[in-house]
XYZ file of C-alpha atoms in Angstrom:
102
model
C 0.000 0.000 0.000
C 1.193 3.508 -0.698
C 2.271 5.723 2.158
C 2.598 9.269 0.880
C 2.499 11.889 3.564
C 4.519 14.602 1.854
C 7.619 15.108 -0.264
C 9.536 18.288 -1.042
C 11.443 19.392 -4.123
C 13.235 22.555 -5.236
C 12.311 24.289 -8.484
C 14.899 24.961 -11.186
C 12.824 27.161 -13.499
C 12.456 24.416 -16.121
C 11.241 21.154 -14.555
C 7.488 20.537 -14.346
C 7.506 16.842 -13.350
C 8.138 15.800 -9.747
C 8.140 12.377 -8.089
C 5.713 11.370 -5.365
C 7.000 9.333 -2.436
C 4.901 6.211 -2.945
C 5.922 2.586 -2.896
C 5.057 -0.143 -5.360
C 4.440 -0.204 -9.091
C 1.516 2.220 -9.031
C -0.088 4.807 -6.797
C -1.743 2.035 -4.803
C -4.875 2.944 -2.918
C -4.328 6.682 -2.847
C -6.992 8.831 -4.447
C -5.302 11.306 -6.764
C -7.748 14.018 -5.700
C -6.238 13.755 -2.180
C -2.848 14.864 -3.568
C -2.123 18.608 -3.381
C 0.801 20.575 -4.793
C 2.153 23.835 -3.388
C 4.833 26.165 -4.729
C 6.177 28.593 -2.137
C 3.084 27.939 -0.005
C 0.544 28.590 -2.787
C -1.546 25.691 -4.107
C -1.006 25.118 -7.840
C -2.720 23.066 -10.535
C -1.228 19.777 -11.690
C -2.045 16.472 -13.347
C -1.211 12.853 -12.642
C -1.338 10.551 -15.650
C -2.419 6.936 -15.190
C 0.581 5.723 -17.210
C 2.987 7.346 -14.730
C 1.161 7.717 -11.388
C 4.373 8.384 -9.440
C 4.795 11.728 -11.206
C 3.013 15.009 -10.508
C 3.064 17.296 -13.545
C 2.726 20.972 -12.656
C 1.067 23.275 -15.174
C 3.923 25.804 -14.930
C 7.579 25.240 -14.026
C 8.384 26.688 -10.587
C 11.086 29.361 -10.569
C 14.651 28.493 -9.617
C 14.861 27.894 -5.855
C 11.080 27.661 -5.309
C 9.949 25.334 -2.518
C 7.676 22.594 -3.905
C 5.532 20.561 -1.537
C 3.526 17.535 -2.672
C 1.324 16.106 0.020
C -1.678 13.972 0.712
C -4.539 15.733 2.470
C -7.274 13.509 3.841
C -10.728 14.791 4.727
C -11.851 13.533 8.153
C -15.069 12.050 6.761
C -13.443 9.934 4.013
C -11.834 6.503 4.487
C -8.012 6.500 4.471
C -7.784 3.855 1.711
C -9.788 3.431 -1.491
C -10.480 -0.235 -2.274
C -12.680 0.341 -5.340
C -9.989 -0.945 -7.743
C -9.836 -4.278 -5.907
C -7.547 -5.694 -3.292
C -6.626 -8.958 -1.627
C -7.913 -7.262 1.513
C -11.396 -5.844 1.290
C -12.474 -2.782 3.194
C -14.929 -4.960 5.134
C -12.206 -7.459 6.078
C -9.897 -4.668 7.229
C -12.649 -3.077 9.319
C -13.621 -6.426 10.857
C -9.966 -7.150 11.702
C -9.620 -3.739 13.335
C -12.806 -4.220 15.350
C -11.632 -7.662 16.460
C -8.302 -6.230 17.608
C -10.139 -3.663 19.713
């Protein structure tokens, strides 16, 4: 499962593609709409293509030396993981296991 919390980069005035800190071959069970990108503290627009889900593509290249922050922001009323694409562990099984542990 992916474990992105945040990752930082520094702009060079040219680069628009930045790596996310996720494990595995794909973005796992992260929802791409939970990913946010900030340049010098200001949220900016970006895309994530399905063919390369580890890469955030900013609309404009940040200036040289700009602080880039890519992070996952989770609403409190939304489950942490999205199992809609299938998993060996279902959301129900995970919830039942958690309840049993309690």
